[in-house]
Coordinates of N, CA, C and O in Angstrom, one line a residue:
X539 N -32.2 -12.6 30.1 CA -32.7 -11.6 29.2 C -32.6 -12.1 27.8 O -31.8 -11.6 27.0
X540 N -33.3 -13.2 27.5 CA -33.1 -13.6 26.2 C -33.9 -13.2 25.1 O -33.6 -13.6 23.9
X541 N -35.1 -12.3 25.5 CA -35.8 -12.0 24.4 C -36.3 -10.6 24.8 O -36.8 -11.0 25.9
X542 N -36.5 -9.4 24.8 CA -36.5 -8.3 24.9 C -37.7 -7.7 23.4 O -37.9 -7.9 22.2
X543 N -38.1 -7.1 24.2 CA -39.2 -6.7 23.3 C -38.2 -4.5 23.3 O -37.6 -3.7 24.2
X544 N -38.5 -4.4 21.9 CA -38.1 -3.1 21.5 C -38.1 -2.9 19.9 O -39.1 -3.0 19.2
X545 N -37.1 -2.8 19.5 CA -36.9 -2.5 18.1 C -37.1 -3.6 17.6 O -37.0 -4.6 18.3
X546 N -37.6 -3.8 15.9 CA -38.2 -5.0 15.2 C -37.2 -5.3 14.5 O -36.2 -4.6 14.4
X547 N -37.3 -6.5 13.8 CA -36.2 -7.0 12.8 C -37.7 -6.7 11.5 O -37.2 -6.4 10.4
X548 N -38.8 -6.8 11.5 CA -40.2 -7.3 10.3 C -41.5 -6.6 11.4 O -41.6 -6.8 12.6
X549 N -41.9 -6.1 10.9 CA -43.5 -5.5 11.7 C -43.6 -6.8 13.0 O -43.4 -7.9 12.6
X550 N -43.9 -6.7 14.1 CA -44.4 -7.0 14.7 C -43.2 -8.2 15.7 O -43.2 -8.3 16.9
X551 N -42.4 -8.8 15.0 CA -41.2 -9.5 15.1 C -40.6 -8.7 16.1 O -40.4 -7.5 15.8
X552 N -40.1 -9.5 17.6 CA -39.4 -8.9 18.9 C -37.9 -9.2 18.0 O -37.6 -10.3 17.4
X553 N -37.1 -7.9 18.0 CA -35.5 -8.0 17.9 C -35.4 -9.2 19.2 O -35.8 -8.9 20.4
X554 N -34.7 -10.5 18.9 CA -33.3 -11.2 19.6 C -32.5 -10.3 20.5 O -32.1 -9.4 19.8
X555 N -32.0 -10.2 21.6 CA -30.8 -10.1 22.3 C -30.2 -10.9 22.7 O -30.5 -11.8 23.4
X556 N -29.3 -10.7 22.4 CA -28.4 -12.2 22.5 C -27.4 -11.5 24.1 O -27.2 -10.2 24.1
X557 N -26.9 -12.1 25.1 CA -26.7 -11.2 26.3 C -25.2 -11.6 25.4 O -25.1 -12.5 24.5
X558 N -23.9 -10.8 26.0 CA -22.8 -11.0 25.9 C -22.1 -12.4 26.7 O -22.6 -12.8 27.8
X559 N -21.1 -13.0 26.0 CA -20.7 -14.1 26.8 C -19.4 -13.6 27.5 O -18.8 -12.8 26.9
X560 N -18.8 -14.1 28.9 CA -18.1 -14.2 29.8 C -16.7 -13.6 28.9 O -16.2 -12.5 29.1
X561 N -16.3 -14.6 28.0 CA -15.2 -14.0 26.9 C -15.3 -13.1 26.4 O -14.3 -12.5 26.4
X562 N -16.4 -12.5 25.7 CA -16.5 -11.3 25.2 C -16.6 -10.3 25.8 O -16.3 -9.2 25.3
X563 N -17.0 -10.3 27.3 CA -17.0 -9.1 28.2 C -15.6 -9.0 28.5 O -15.3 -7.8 28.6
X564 N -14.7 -9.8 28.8 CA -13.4 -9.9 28.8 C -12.9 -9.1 28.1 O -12.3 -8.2 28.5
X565 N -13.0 -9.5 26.8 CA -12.1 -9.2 25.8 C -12.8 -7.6 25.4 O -12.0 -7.0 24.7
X566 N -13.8 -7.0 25.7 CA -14.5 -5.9 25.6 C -14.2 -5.1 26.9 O -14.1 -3.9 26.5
X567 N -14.1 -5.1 27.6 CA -13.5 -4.2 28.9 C -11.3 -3.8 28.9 O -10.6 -2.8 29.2
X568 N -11.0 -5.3 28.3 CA -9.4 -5.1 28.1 C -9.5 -3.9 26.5 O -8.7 -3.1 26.0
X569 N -10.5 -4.1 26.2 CA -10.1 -2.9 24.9 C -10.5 -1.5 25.6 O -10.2 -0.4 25.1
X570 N -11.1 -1.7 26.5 CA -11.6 -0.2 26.3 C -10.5 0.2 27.9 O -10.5 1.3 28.4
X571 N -9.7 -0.7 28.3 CA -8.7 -0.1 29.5 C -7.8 0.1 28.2 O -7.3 1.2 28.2
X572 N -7.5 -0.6 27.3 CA -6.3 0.0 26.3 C -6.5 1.0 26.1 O -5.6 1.9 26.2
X573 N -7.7 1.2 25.9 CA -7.8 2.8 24.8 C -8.1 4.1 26.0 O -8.0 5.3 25.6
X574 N -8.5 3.7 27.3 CA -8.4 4.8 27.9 C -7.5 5.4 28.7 O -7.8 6.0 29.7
X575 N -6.0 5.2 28.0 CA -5.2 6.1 28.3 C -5.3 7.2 26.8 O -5.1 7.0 25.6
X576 N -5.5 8.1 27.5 CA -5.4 9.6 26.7 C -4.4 9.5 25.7 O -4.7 9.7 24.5
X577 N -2.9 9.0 26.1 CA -1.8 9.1 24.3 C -2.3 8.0 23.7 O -2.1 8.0 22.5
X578 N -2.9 7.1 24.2 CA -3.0 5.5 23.0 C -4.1 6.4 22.3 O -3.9 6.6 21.1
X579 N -5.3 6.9 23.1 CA -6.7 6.8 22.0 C -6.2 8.0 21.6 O -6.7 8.0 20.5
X580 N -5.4 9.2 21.7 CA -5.2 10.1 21.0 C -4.3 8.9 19.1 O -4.7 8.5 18.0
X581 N -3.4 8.9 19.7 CA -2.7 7.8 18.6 C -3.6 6.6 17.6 O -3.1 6.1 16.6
X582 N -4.8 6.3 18.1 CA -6.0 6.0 17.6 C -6.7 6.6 16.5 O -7.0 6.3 15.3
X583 N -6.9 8.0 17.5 CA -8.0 8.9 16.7 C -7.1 9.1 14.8 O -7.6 9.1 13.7
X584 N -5.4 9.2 15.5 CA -5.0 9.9 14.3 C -5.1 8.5 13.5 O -5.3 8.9 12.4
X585 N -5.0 7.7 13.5 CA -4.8 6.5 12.8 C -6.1 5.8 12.2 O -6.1 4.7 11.6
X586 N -7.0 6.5 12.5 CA -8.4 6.3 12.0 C -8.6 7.0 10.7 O -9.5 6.7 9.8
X587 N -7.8 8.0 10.6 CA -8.0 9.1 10.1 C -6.9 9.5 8.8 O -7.0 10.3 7.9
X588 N -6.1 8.7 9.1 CA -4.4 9.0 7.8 C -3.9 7.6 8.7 O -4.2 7.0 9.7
X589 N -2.6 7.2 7.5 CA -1.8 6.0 7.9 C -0.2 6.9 8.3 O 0.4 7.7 7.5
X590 N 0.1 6.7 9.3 CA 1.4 7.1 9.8 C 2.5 6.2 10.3 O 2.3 5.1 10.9
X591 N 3.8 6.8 10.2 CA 5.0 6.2 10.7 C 5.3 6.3 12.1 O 4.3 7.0 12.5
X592 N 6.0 6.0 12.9 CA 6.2 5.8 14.9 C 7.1 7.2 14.8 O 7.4 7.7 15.9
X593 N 7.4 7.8 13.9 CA 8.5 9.4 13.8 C 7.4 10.4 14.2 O 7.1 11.2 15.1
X594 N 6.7 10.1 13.1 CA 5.3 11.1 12.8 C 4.2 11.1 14.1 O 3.8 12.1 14.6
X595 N 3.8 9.9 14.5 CA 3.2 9.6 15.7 C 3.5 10.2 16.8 O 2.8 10.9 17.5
X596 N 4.9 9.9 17.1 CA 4.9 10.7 18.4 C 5.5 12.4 18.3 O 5.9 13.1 19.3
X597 N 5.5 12.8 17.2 CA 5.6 13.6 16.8 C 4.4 14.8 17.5 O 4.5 15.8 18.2
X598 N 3.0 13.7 16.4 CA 2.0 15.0 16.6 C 1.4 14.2 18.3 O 0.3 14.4 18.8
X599 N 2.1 13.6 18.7 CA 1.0 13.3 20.2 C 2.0 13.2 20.9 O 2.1 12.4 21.8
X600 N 3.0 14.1 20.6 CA 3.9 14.4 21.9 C 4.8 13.9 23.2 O 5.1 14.3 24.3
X601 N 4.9 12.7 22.2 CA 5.9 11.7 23.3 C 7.1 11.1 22.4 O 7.0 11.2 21.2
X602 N 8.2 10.4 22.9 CA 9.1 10.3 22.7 C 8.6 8.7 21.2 O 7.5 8.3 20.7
X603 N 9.8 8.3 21.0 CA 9.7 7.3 19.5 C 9.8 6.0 20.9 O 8.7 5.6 21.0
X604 N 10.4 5.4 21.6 CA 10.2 5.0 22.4 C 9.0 4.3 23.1 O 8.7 3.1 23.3
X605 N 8.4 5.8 23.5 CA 7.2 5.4 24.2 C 5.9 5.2 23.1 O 5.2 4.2 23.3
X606 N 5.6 5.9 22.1 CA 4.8 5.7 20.7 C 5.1 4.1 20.8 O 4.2 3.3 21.1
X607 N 6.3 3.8 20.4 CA 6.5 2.2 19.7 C 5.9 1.4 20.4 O 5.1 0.7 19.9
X608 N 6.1 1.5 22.0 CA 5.2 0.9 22.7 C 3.8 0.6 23.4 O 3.3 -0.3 24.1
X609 N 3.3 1.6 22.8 CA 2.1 1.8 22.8 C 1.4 0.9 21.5 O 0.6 -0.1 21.4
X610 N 2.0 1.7 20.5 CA 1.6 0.8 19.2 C 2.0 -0.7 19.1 O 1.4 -1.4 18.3
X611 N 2.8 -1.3 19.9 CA 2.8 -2.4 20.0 C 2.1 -2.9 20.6 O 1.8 -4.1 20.3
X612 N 1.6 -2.1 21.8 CA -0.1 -3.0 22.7 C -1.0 -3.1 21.6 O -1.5 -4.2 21.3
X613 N -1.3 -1.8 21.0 CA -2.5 -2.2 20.2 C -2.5 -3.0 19.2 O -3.6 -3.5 19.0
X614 N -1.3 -3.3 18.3 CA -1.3 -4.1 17.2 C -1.2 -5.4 18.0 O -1.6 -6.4 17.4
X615 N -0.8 -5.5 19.3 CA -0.7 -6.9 19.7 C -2.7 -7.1 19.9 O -3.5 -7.9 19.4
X616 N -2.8 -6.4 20.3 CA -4.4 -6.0 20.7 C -6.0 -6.5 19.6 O -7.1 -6.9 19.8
X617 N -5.2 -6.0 18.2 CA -6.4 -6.0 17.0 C -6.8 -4.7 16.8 O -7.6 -4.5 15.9
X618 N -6.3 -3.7 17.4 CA -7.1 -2.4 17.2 C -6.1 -1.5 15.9 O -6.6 -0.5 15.3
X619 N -5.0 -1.9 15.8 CA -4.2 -0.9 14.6 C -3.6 -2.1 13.7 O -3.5 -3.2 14.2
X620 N -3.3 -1.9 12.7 CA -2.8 -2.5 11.5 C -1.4 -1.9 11.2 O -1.3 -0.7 11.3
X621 N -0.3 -2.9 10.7 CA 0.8 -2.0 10.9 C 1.5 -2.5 9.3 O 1.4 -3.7 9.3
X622 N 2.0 -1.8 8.2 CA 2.6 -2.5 6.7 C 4.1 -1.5 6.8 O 4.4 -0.3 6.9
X623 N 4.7 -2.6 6.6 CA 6.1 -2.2 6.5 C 6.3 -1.8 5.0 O 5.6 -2.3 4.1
X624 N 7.2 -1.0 4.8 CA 7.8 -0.4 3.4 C 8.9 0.1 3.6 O 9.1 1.1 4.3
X625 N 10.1 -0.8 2.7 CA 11.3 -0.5 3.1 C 11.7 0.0 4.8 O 11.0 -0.5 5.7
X626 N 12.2 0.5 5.1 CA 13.0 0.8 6.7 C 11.7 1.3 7.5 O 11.7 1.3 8.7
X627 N 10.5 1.6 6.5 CA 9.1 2.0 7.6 C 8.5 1.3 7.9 O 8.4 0.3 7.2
X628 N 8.0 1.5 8.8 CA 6.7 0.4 9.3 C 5.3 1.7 9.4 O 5.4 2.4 10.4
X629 N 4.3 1.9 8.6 CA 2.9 2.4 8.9 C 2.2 1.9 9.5 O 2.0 0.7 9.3
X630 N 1.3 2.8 10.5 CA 0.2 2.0 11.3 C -1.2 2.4 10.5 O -1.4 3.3 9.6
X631 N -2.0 1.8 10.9 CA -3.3 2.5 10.8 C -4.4 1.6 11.4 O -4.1 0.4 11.8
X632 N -5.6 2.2 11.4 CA -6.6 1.0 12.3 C -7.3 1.5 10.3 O -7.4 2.5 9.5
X633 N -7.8 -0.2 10.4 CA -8.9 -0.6 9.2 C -10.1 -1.6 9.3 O -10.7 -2.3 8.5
X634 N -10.1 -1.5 11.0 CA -10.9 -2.1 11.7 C -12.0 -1.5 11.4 O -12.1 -0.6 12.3
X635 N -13.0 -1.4 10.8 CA -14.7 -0.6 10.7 C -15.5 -0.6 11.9 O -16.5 0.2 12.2
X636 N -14.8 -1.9 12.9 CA -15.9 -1.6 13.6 C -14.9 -0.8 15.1 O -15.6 -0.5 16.1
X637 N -13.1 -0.5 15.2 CA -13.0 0.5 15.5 C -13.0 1.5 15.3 O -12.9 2.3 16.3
X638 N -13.3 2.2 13.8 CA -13.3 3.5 13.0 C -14.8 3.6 13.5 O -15.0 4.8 13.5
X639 N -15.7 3.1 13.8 CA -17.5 3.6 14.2 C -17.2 4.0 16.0 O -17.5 5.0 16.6
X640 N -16.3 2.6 16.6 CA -16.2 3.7 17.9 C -15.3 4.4 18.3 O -15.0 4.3 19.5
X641 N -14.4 5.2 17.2 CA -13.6 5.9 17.9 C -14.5 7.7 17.0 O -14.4 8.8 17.4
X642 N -15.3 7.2 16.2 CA -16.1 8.0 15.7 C -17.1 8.6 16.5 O -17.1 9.8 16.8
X643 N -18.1 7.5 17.1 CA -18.7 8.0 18.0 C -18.4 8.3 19.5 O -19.3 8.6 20.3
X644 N -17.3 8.2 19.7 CA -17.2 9.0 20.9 C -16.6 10.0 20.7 O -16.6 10.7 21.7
X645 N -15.9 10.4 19.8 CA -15.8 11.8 19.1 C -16.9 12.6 18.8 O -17.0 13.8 19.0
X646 N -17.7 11.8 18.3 CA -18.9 12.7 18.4 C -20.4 12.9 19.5 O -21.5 13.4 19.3
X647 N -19.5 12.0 20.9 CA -20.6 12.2 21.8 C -19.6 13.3 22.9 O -20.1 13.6 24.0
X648 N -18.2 13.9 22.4 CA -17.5 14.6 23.3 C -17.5 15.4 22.9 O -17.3 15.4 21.7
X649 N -17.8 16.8 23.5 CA -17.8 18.1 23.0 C -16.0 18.3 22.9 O -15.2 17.6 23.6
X650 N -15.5 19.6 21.9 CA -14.0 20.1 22.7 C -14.0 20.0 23.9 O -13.5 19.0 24.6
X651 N -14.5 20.9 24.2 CA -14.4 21.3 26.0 C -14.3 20.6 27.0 O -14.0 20.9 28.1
X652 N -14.9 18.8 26.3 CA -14.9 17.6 27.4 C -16.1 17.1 27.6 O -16.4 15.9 27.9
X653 N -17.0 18.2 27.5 CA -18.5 17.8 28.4 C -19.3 16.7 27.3 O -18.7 16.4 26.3
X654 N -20.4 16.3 27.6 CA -20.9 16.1 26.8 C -21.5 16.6 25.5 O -22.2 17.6 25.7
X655 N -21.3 16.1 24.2 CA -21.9 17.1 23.2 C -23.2 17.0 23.0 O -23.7 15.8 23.1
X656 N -24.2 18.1 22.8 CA -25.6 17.9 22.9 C -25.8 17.4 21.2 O -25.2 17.7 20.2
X657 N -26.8 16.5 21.5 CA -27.8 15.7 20.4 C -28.1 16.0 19.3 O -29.2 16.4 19.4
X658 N -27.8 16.1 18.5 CA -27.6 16.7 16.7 C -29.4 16.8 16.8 O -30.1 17.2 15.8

């Protein structure tokens, strides 16, 4: 599927698809088994959103300082959170743009309730 006719780049010009390569399907499936444990992507969402300490973290997501640390350690081992020490703290935060767009949009394709949210 190297050339796909749909959306244009210039009037009449077929958009390129470029298919994903072996590595990048790799490395795109290990991110999204990270993030689909419920406390990591909860620990995500907040980190998208404000920069927090591992006290604070497992604070508002409800697990021990322990278990937080280690989680945030998958991800920063990962690429997905950013972590700046200051004096005895360490802050996390993600300043990844292109994880801040999908932890955005699947926030905004989940209703509260779970279900899907219908179509703006």
């Amino acid at each position: 599927m190297a050339n796909q006719s749909g959306p244009t780049n210039a009037p009449g010009a077929p958009t390129q698809v470029v298919e994903p390569t072996q590595p990048q399907l790799r490395s795109a499936a290990a991110t999204f088994a990270l993030l689909s444990s419920p406390p990591r992507l909860h620990l995500v969402w907040l980190m998208a959103h404000e920069t927090f300490d591992v006290g604070t973290l497992a604070g508002r997501v409800g697990l021990s300082i322990a278990t937080t640390s280690q989680h945030l350690s998958k991800l920063r081992l990962s690429g997905v959170i950013s972590a700046r020490r200051d004096g005895r703290h360490t802050y996390y935060t993600v300043d990844d743009p292109h994880v801040l767009t999908l932890i955005d949009q699947i926030f905004s394709h989940i209703a509260a309730d779970g279900t899907l949210a219908p179509d703006p």
